[in-house]
Amino acid sequence: MKQNITEFIIEFAKKQDIGGLISDIWRTPLVRFGDANHPDMKKLRKLVHPEHVLPKEILPDANVIIAYFFPFNEKIVNGNKIERLSSKDWAMAYEKTNAAFGELNQFLISLLEEKGYKAVVAQQAFQYDESILKSRWSQRHVARLCGLGTFGINNMLITESGCCGRIGTVITNLDVKPDSPITEEYCMFKKNGSCGACISRCPTNALTKEGYSRFVCNALCDENAKVHVGYGNSYTLENAKQELAGTNTCGKCVVGVPCTFNRP
Ligand code: B12
Ligand code: SF4
Ligand code: SF4
C-alpha cells in the first residue's frame, strides 16, 4: 500500500505539471509514512503553538501521517536567484503547488476510503495566527517526524531533494509500518558549524547565526505580495483573473545554497 500511494502521488504530479499558467515546475515528489502517535507529537504544543492539534484529535483512530514534498525544478529555483524580490515563476509555482495539493488531498482521501480506510487533512495547516505568524499544524515539524527531512538554519525542512519545494500531509488510519524520523543532521551548519550560505542570501537579515525573525521575514514576503498580484491558483487563466490577493513569498534563503536541490 505504501508503494501504491507513493506511485499515485508521483503520477499525480506528472499529470498536473502540464498546462495551467505555469507548467513543468516539480521534480519527483518524495513521500513518507510517519507515526501519527509518535511521542514527540505532543512536544509541538511547546515548540510551535500551545494549541497545536494532535492527529488523534482530528481522526480518533489515526495511526499514520502521509507526508509528501514536491521539490521545484531547476528552472523555477534558479530563476529566483537574482534580484531582491521573488521571480514571477517562483510566486506562480507557489500558487499552483498549493492548488494542486488541494486536489491531491481529495484524491488521496477518496483512494483510501475506497480501500476501506479513513483519511482527513488538518485544516489548521492552511491557517496561521497573523499576530504571531504560527500555525496550529506545523507541516515542517509533522513532516520531520514522518522522516521526510531535518531542519536547516534557514528554518526549512531539508529533504533528500533539498529544501526548495512545498510540503503536504494527510492523516489516516492506514495499516502500514511507519517510517522513523531521520537522526542524521542534514544542515552543514548544524552538523559541523560550516556553510551558513543561507544567512548571506537573505536580503533583510531576517536570518542570522543567532536565529531567525519571522516578522522581519514576513515584511519582505508582504512586499512581494504587493508585486505578485492576481496569479490565482495558476491552474487556469479564469482563476487567475478572479484572484486579487497577492502571493506572500520570497525564498531567497533557499536558492543558490548547498541544500537547494539535495541534502548536502
Ligand atoms: C506562517 C508561515 C510563514 C510565515 C512565518 C515563517 C516561519 N518561519 O515561521 C512567513 C510568511 C514569514 C513565511 C515565510 C516563508 N515560508 Co512559510 N509558512 C508558514 C506556515 C503557514 C506556518 C509556519 C509556522 O507555524 N511557523 C511557526 C514555527 C514555530 O514553526 P515551524 O516554522 O513550522 O518550525 C520551526 C521552528 O519550530 C524551529 N524549531 C525547531 N525545533 C525547535 C526547537 C526550539 C526550542 C525552538 C525555539 C524552535 C525550533 O524550526 C522549525 C523549522 O524551521 C507554514 C505551513 C504550515 N502550516 O506549517 C508555511 C511554510 C513553513 N512556509 C514555507 C515556505 C516555503 C516559506 C518561504 C520560503 C516563502 C516562499 N514560499 O517563498 C518563507 C521561508 C521563511 C523561513 N526562512 O522560514 C513552507 C516550508 C517548506 C520547507 N521546505 O520547509 C511551508 C511548510 C508551507 C508548505 N506547505 O510547504 N511562512
Ligand atoms: S545553506 Fe548551509 S547552513 Fe543554510 S540551511 Fe542549508 S546547509 Fe544549513
Ligand atoms: S524567506 Fe526571504 S526574508 Fe525570509 S529568511 Fe528567507 S531570504 Fe530572508
CSV table of C-alpha atoms and ligand atoms in Angstrom, one decimal:
chain,number,residue,atom,x,y,z
A,1,MET,CA,0.0,0.0,0.0
A,2,LYS,CA,2.9,2.4,0.7
A,3,GLN,CA,4.2,1.8,-2.8
A,4,ASN,CA,0.8,2.3,-4.3
A,5,ILE,CA,0.3,5.6,-2.6
A,6,THR,CA,3.8,6.8,-3.4
A,7,GLU,CA,3.3,5.9,-7.1
A,8,PHE,CA,-0.1,7.6,-7.1
A,9,ILE,CA,1.4,10.8,-5.8
A,10,ILE,CA,4.2,10.7,-8.3
A,11,GLU,CA,1.8,10.1,-11.2
A,12,PHE,CA,-0.5,12.9,-10.0
A,13,ALA,CA,2.4,15.3,-10.1
A,14,LYS,CA,3.3,14.3,-13.6
A,15,LYS,CA,-0.2,14.9,-14.9
A,16,GLN,CA,-0.7,18.2,-13.0
A,17,ASP,CA,2.6,19.5,-14.2
A,18,ILE,CA,1.2,20.0,-17.7
A,19,GLY,CA,-0.9,23.0,-18.6
A,20,GLY,CA,-2.2,25.9,-16.4
A,21,LEU,CA,-0.5,29.2,-16.3
A,22,ILE,CA,2.8,27.6,-15.4
A,23,SER,CA,4.0,24.1,-16.1
A,24,ASP,CA,7.0,21.8,-15.6
A,25,ILE,CA,7.6,23.0,-12.1
A,26,TRP,CA,8.3,19.9,-10.0
A,27,ARG,CA,10.9,17.2,-9.7
A,28,THR,CA,9.7,13.8,-8.5
A,29,PRO,CA,7.8,14.1,-5.2
A,30,LEU,CA,9.1,12.4,-2.0
A,31,VAL,CA,6.6,10.5,0.2
A,32,ARG,CA,6.9,9.2,3.8
A,33,PHE,CA,4.5,7.5,6.2
A,34,GLY,CA,5.0,8.7,9.8
A,35,ASP,CA,3.7,7.5,13.1
A,36,ALA,CA,0.7,9.6,14.0
A,37,ASN,CA,1.2,8.7,17.6
A,38,HIS,CA,4.9,9.5,17.8
A,39,PRO,CA,5.7,10.6,21.4
A,40,ASP,CA,7.2,13.8,20.1
A,41,MET,CA,3.9,14.9,18.5
A,42,LYS,CA,2.8,16.3,21.9
A,43,LYS,CA,6.0,18.4,22.1
A,44,LEU,CA,4.7,20.5,19.2
A,45,ARG,CA,2.5,22.3,21.8
A,46,LYS,CA,5.7,23.6,23.3
A,47,LEU,CA,7.8,24.0,20.2
A,48,VAL,CA,5.2,25.5,17.8
A,49,HIS,CA,1.9,26.6,19.3
A,50,PRO,CA,0.2,25.9,22.7
A,51,GLU,CA,-2.9,24.8,20.7
A,52,HIS,CA,-1.1,22.7,18.1
A,53,VAL,CA,-3.6,19.9,17.2
A,54,LEU,CA,-2.7,16.3,17.6
A,55,PRO,CA,-3.6,13.7,14.8
A,56,LYS,CA,-6.0,11.8,17.1
A,57,GLU,CA,-8.0,15.0,17.8
A,58,ILE,CA,-8.7,15.1,14.1
A,59,LEU,CA,-9.1,11.4,13.4
A,60,PRO,CA,-9.6,9.4,16.6
A,61,ASP,CA,-8.1,6.1,15.2
A,62,ALA,CA,-5.2,7.9,13.3
A,63,ASN,CA,-2.1,5.8,13.2
A,64,VAL,CA,-0.2,7.1,10.1
A,65,ILE,CA,0.5,10.5,8.5
A,66,ILE,CA,1.3,10.6,4.8
A,67,ALA,CA,3.8,13.4,4.3
A,68,TYR,CA,4.8,14.5,0.8
A,69,PHE,CA,7.3,17.0,-0.6
A,70,PHE,CA,7.1,18.5,-4.1
A,71,PRO,CA,10.6,19.8,-5.0
A,72,PHE,CA,10.8,22.6,-7.5
A,73,ASN,CA,12.8,22.1,-10.7
A,74,GLU,CA,16.0,23.9,-11.7
A,75,LYS,CA,14.2,26.5,-13.9
A,76,ILE,CA,11.9,27.7,-11.1
A,77,VAL,CA,14.7,27.7,-8.5
A,78,ASN,CA,17.5,29.3,-10.4
A,79,GLY,CA,15.1,31.9,-11.7
A,80,ASN,CA,14.6,33.1,-8.1
A,81,LYS,CA,18.4,33.6,-7.5
A,82,ILE,CA,18.5,37.1,-9.0
A,83,GLU,CA,17.1,40.3,-7.7
A,84,ARG,CA,15.7,41.2,-4.3
A,85,LEU,CA,12.1,40.2,-4.9
A,86,SER,CA,10.8,36.8,-5.9
A,87,SER,CA,10.7,35.9,-9.6
A,88,LYS,CA,7.2,35.7,-11.1
A,89,ASP,CA,7.7,32.0,-11.8
A,90,TRP,CA,8.6,31.3,-8.1
A,91,ALA,CA,5.4,33.1,-7.0
A,92,MET,CA,3.2,31.2,-9.6
A,93,ALA,CA,4.8,27.9,-8.7
A,94,TYR,CA,3.8,28.6,-5.1
A,95,GLU,CA,0.2,29.2,-6.1
A,96,LYS,CA,0.0,26.2,-8.4
A,97,THR,CA,1.5,23.9,-5.9
A,98,ASN,CA,-1.0,24.9,-3.2
A,99,ALA,CA,-3.9,24.4,-5.6
A,100,ALA,CA,-2.5,21.0,-6.7
A,101,PHE,CA,-2.2,19.9,-3.1
A,102,GLY,CA,-5.9,20.7,-2.5
A,103,GLU,CA,-6.8,18.3,-5.4
A,104,LEU,CA,-4.2,15.7,-4.4
A,105,ASN,CA,-5.5,15.6,-0.8
A,106,GLN,CA,-9.1,14.9,-2.1
A,107,PHE,CA,-7.8,12.2,-4.4
A,108,LEU,CA,-5.8,10.6,-1.6
A,109,ILE,CA,-8.8,10.7,0.7
A,110,SER,CA,-11.0,9.0,-1.9
A,111,LEU,CA,-8.4,6.4,-2.7
A,112,LEU,CA,-8.0,5.5,1.0
A,113,GLU,CA,-11.8,5.4,1.5
A,114,GLU,CA,-12.2,3.1,-1.5
A,115,LYS,CA,-9.8,0.7,0.2
A,116,GLY,CA,-11.8,0.9,3.5
A,117,TYR,CA,-9.6,3.3,5.4
A,118,LYS,CA,-10.4,6.8,6.7
A,119,ALA,CA,-8.3,9.9,5.8
A,120,VAL,CA,-8.5,13.6,6.7
A,121,VAL,CA,-6.5,16.7,6.3
A,122,ALA,CA,-5.8,19.1,9.2
A,123,GLN,CA,-7.5,22.3,8.1
A,124,GLN,CA,-5.3,24.2,10.7
A,125,ALA,CA,-2.4,23.6,8.3
A,126,PHE,CA,-3.8,26.3,5.9
A,127,GLN,CA,-4.3,28.9,8.6
A,128,TYR,CA,-2.0,30.8,10.9
A,129,ASP,CA,-2.3,33.4,13.6
A,130,GLU,CA,-1.1,36.6,11.9
A,131,SER,CA,-0.2,38.2,15.2
A,132,ILE,CA,2.4,35.5,16.0
A,133,LEU,CA,2.9,34.0,12.5
A,134,LYS,CA,2.4,30.5,13.8
A,135,SER,CA,0.1,27.7,12.7
A,136,ARG,CA,-1.7,25.1,14.8
A,137,TRP,CA,-0.4,22.4,12.4
A,138,SER,CA,3.2,22.7,11.5
A,139,GLN,CA,3.8,21.0,8.2
A,140,ARG,CA,7.6,21.1,8.8
A,141,HIS,CA,7.5,19.5,12.2
A,142,VAL,CA,5.0,16.9,11.3
A,143,ALA,CA,7.0,16.0,8.1
A,144,ARG,CA,10.2,15.8,10.1
A,145,LEU,CA,8.6,13.3,12.5
A,146,CYS,CA,7.5,11.3,9.4
A,147,GLY,CA,11.1,11.0,8.3
A,148,LEU,CA,11.0,13.4,5.3
A,149,GLY,CA,14.0,15.5,6.4
A,150,THR,CA,15.7,17.6,9.0
A,151,PHE,CA,15.7,21.4,9.8
A,152,GLY,CA,18.3,23.8,8.3
A,153,ILE,CA,19.3,27.1,10.0
A,154,ASN,CA,17.3,28.7,7.2
A,155,ASN,CA,14.3,27.1,9.0
A,156,MET,CA,13.5,24.9,6.1
A,157,LEU,CA,12.9,21.2,6.1
A,158,ILE,CA,15.8,19.8,4.1
A,159,THR,CA,14.9,16.6,2.3
A,160,GLU,CA,16.8,14.2,0.1
A,161,SER,CA,15.8,16.5,-2.7
A,162,GLY,CA,16.8,19.7,-1.0
A,163,CYS,CA,14.6,22.4,0.6
A,164,CYS,CA,13.1,24.2,-2.4
A,165,GLY,CA,9.5,22.9,-2.5
A,166,ARG,CA,6.3,22.6,-0.5
A,167,ILE,CA,5.0,20.0,2.0
A,168,GLY,CA,1.6,18.4,2.4
A,169,THR,CA,0.2,16.0,5.0
A,170,VAL,CA,-2.8,13.6,5.2
A,171,ILE,CA,-3.8,11.8,8.4
A,172,THR,CA,-5.1,8.3,8.1
A,173,ASN,CA,-5.8,5.0,9.9
A,174,LEU,CA,-3.9,3.1,7.2
A,175,ASP,CA,-2.4,0.0,8.5
A,176,VAL,CA,1.3,0.2,7.5
A,177,LYS,CA,4.6,0.2,9.4
A,178,PRO,CA,5.6,3.8,9.9
A,179,ASP,CA,8.9,5.4,8.8
A,180,SER,CA,11.1,6.9,11.5
A,181,PRO,CA,12.5,10.5,11.8
A,182,ILE,CA,16.0,11.0,10.3
A,183,THR,CA,18.6,11.1,13.1
A,184,GLU,CA,21.5,12.4,11.0
A,185,GLU,CA,21.7,16.3,10.7
A,186,TYR,CA,21.5,17.4,7.1
A,187,CYS,CA,22.3,21.1,7.6
A,188,MET,CA,26.1,21.6,7.5
A,189,PHE,CA,26.0,24.5,10.0
A,190,LYS,CA,24.2,22.3,12.5
A,191,LYS,CA,26.4,19.4,11.7
A,192,ASN,CA,29.8,21.0,12.0
A,193,GLY,CA,29.4,24.8,12.0
A,194,SER,CA,30.4,25.1,8.3
A,195,CYS,CA,28.4,26.7,5.4
A,196,GLY,CA,25.9,29.4,6.6
A,197,ALA,CA,25.3,30.3,2.9
A,198,CYS,CA,21.6,30.9,3.6
A,199,ILE,CA,22.4,33.7,6.0
A,200,SER,CA,24.1,35.9,3.4
A,201,ARG,CA,21.4,35.1,0.8
A,202,CYS,CA,18.7,36.8,3.0
A,203,PRO,CA,18.2,40.4,1.7
A,204,THR,CA,16.7,41.6,5.0
A,205,ASN,CA,18.9,40.0,7.7
A,206,ALA,CA,15.9,38.1,9.0
A,207,LEU,CA,18.4,35.1,9.2
A,208,THR,CA,21.5,35.4,11.4
A,209,LYS,CA,23.7,32.9,13.1
A,210,GLU,CA,21.9,33.7,16.3
A,211,GLY,CA,18.4,33.0,14.9
A,212,TYR,CA,15.5,34.0,12.7
A,213,SER,CA,13.0,36.8,12.9
A,214,ARG,CA,9.7,35.7,11.4
A,215,PHE,CA,8.4,39.3,11.5
A,216,VAL,CA,11.4,40.7,9.5
A,217,CYS,CA,11.0,37.9,7.1
A,218,ASN,CA,7.2,38.5,6.8
A,219,ALA,CA,7.8,42.1,5.9
A,220,LEU,CA,9.7,41.1,2.8
A,221,CYS,CA,7.0,38.4,2.0
A,222,ASP,CA,4.4,41.2,2.2
A,223,GLU,CA,6.4,43.4,-0.1
A,224,ASN,CA,6.4,40.6,-2.6
A,225,ALA,CA,2.6,40.2,-2.2
A,226,LYS,CA,2.2,43.8,-3.4
A,227,VAL,CA,4.1,43.0,-6.6
A,228,HIS,CA,2.9,39.4,-7.3
A,229,VAL,CA,-0.8,40.0,-7.6
A,230,GLY,CA,-3.5,38.2,-9.5
A,231,TYR,CA,-2.0,34.7,-10.1
A,232,GLY,CA,-5.0,33.0,-8.6
A,233,ASN,CA,-4.1,29.3,-8.2
A,234,SER,CA,-2.1,29.5,-11.5
A,235,TYR,CA,-4.1,26.5,-12.8
A,236,THR,CA,-6.3,28.4,-15.1
A,237,LEU,CA,-6.5,31.9,-16.6
A,238,GLU,CA,-10.0,32.3,-15.3
A,239,ASN,CA,-9.0,31.6,-11.7
A,240,ALA,CA,-6.0,34.0,-12.0
A,241,LYS,CA,-8.3,36.8,-13.2
A,242,GLN,CA,-10.7,36.3,-10.3
A,243,GLU,CA,-8.0,36.3,-7.6
A,244,LEU,CA,-6.9,39.7,-6.5
A,245,ALA,CA,-4.9,38.7,-3.4
A,246,GLY,CA,-1.1,38.9,-3.6
A,247,THR,CA,1.3,36.0,-3.3
A,248,ASN,CA,3.1,36.1,0.1
A,249,THR,CA,6.5,34.8,-1.0
A,250,CYS,CA,10.3,35.3,-1.0
A,251,GLY,CA,12.5,32.2,-0.8
A,252,LYS,CA,15.9,33.8,-1.4
A,253,CYS,CA,17.5,31.8,1.5
A,254,VAL,CA,16.7,28.5,-0.1
A,255,VAL,CA,18.1,29.1,-3.6
A,256,GLY,CA,21.7,29.0,-4.6
A,257,VAL,CA,22.8,27.2,-1.4
A,258,PRO,CA,24.2,23.7,-0.8
A,259,CYS,CA,20.8,22.4,0.4
A,260,THR,CA,18.8,23.8,-2.5
A,261,PHE,CA,18.5,20.6,-4.6
A,262,ASN,CA,19.9,17.8,-2.4
A,263,ARG,CA,20.8,17.1,1.2
A,264,PRO,CA,24.4,18.5,1.5
B,1,B12,C1,3.4,31.2,9.0
B,1,B12,C2,4.2,30.7,7.8
B,1,B12,C3,5.1,31.6,7.3
B,1,B12,C4,5.5,33.0,8.0
B,1,B12,C5,6.4,32.7,9.2
B,1,B12,C6,7.5,31.7,8.8
B,1,B12,C7,8.2,30.9,10.0
B,1,B12,N1,9.4,30.6,9.8
B,1,B12,O1,7.5,30.6,11.0
B,1,B12,C8,6.1,33.7,6.8
B,1,B12,C9,5.0,34.4,6.0
B,1,B12,C10,7.2,34.7,7.2
B,1,B12,C11,6.6,32.6,6.0
B,1,B12,C12,7.7,32.6,5.1
B,1,B12,C13,8.1,31.6,4.3
B,1,B12,N2,7.5,30.4,4.1
B,1,B12,CO1,6.0,29.8,5.2
B,1,B12,N3,4.7,29.0,6.3
B,1,B12,C14,4.1,29.4,7.3
B,1,B12,C15,3.1,28.3,7.9
B,1,B12,C16,1.7,28.6,7.4
B,1,B12,C17,3.2,28.1,9.4
B,1,B12,C18,4.6,28.1,9.9
B,1,B12,C19,4.7,28.1,11.4
B,1,B12,O2,3.7,27.7,12.1
B,1,B12,N4,5.8,28.6,12.0
B,1,B12,C20,6.0,28.6,13.4
B,1,B12,C21,7.2,27.9,13.8
B,1,B12,C22,7.4,27.9,15.3
B,1,B12,O3,7.1,26.6,13.4
B,1,B12,P1,7.8,26.0,12.0
B,1,B12,O4,8.3,27.1,11.2
B,1,B12,O5,6.9,25.1,11.4
B,1,B12,O6,9.0,25.2,12.7
B,1,B12,C23,10.3,25.7,13.0
B,1,B12,C24,10.5,26.1,14.5
B,1,B12,O7,9.7,25.3,15.3
B,1,B12,C25,12.0,25.8,14.7
B,1,B12,N5,12.4,24.8,15.7
B,1,B12,C26,12.6,23.5,15.6
B,1,B12,N6,13.0,23.0,16.7
B,1,B12,C27,13.0,23.9,17.6
B,1,B12,C28,13.3,23.9,19.0
B,1,B12,C29,13.1,25.1,19.7
B,1,B12,C30,13.4,25.0,21.1
B,1,B12,C31,12.7,26.3,19.1
B,1,B12,C32,12.5,27.5,19.9
B,1,B12,C33,12.4,26.3,17.7
B,1,B12,C34,12.5,25.1,17.0
B,1,B12,O8,12.5,25.2,13.5
B,1,B12,C35,11.3,24.7,12.8
B,1,B12,C36,11.7,24.5,11.3
B,1,B12,O9,12.2,25.7,10.8
B,1,B12,C37,3.7,27.0,7.1
B,1,B12,C38,2.6,26.0,6.8
B,1,B12,C39,2.3,25.2,8.0
B,1,B12,N7,1.1,25.0,8.3
B,1,B12,O10,3.2,24.7,8.6
B,1,B12,C40,4.4,27.7,5.9
B,1,B12,C41,5.7,27.0,5.4
B,1,B12,C42,6.6,26.9,6.6
B,1,B12,N8,6.3,28.1,4.6
B,1,B12,C43,7.0,27.6,3.6
B,1,B12,C44,7.8,28.4,2.7
B,1,B12,C45,8.4,27.7,1.5
B,1,B12,C46,8.1,29.7,3.0
B,1,B12,C47,9.0,30.7,2.3
B,1,B12,C48,10.3,30.2,1.6
B,1,B12,C49,8.2,31.7,1.4
B,1,B12,C50,8.1,31.2,0.0
B,1,B12,N9,7.2,30.3,-0.3
B,1,B12,O11,8.8,31.8,-0.9
B,1,B12,C51,9.4,31.6,3.5
B,1,B12,C52,10.6,31.0,4.4
B,1,B12,C53,10.8,31.7,5.7
B,1,B12,C54,11.7,30.9,6.6
B,1,B12,N10,13.1,31.0,6.4
B,1,B12,O12,11.3,30.2,7.5
B,1,B12,C55,7.0,26.1,3.5
B,1,B12,C56,8.3,25.4,4.0
B,1,B12,C57,8.7,24.3,3.2
B,1,B12,C58,10.0,23.7,3.7
B,1,B12,N11,10.8,23.0,2.8
B,1,B12,O13,10.4,23.8,4.9
B,1,B12,C59,5.7,25.8,4.5
B,1,B12,C60,5.8,24.5,5.3
B,1,B12,C61,4.5,25.7,3.6
B,1,B12,C62,4.3,24.4,2.9
B,1,B12,N12,3.1,23.9,2.8
B,1,B12,O14,5.2,23.8,2.3
B,1,B12,N13,5.9,31.4,6.2
B,2,SF4,S1,22.6,26.8,3.3
B,2,SF4,FE1,24.0,25.6,4.6
B,2,SF4,S2,23.8,26.5,6.7
B,2,SF4,FE2,22.0,27.1,5.5
B,2,SF4,S3,20.4,25.6,5.9
B,2,SF4,FE3,21.5,25.0,4.0
B,2,SF4,S4,23.1,23.6,4.7
B,2,SF4,FE4,22.4,24.7,6.5
B,3,SF4,S1,12.3,34.0,3.0
B,3,SF4,FE1,13.4,35.8,2.4
B,3,SF4,S2,13.2,37.3,4.1
B,3,SF4,FE2,12.6,35.3,4.9
B,3,SF4,S3,14.5,34.4,5.8
B,3,SF4,FE3,14.4,33.7,3.6
B,3,SF4,S4,15.5,35.2,2.4
B,3,SF4,FE4,15.1,36.1,4.4
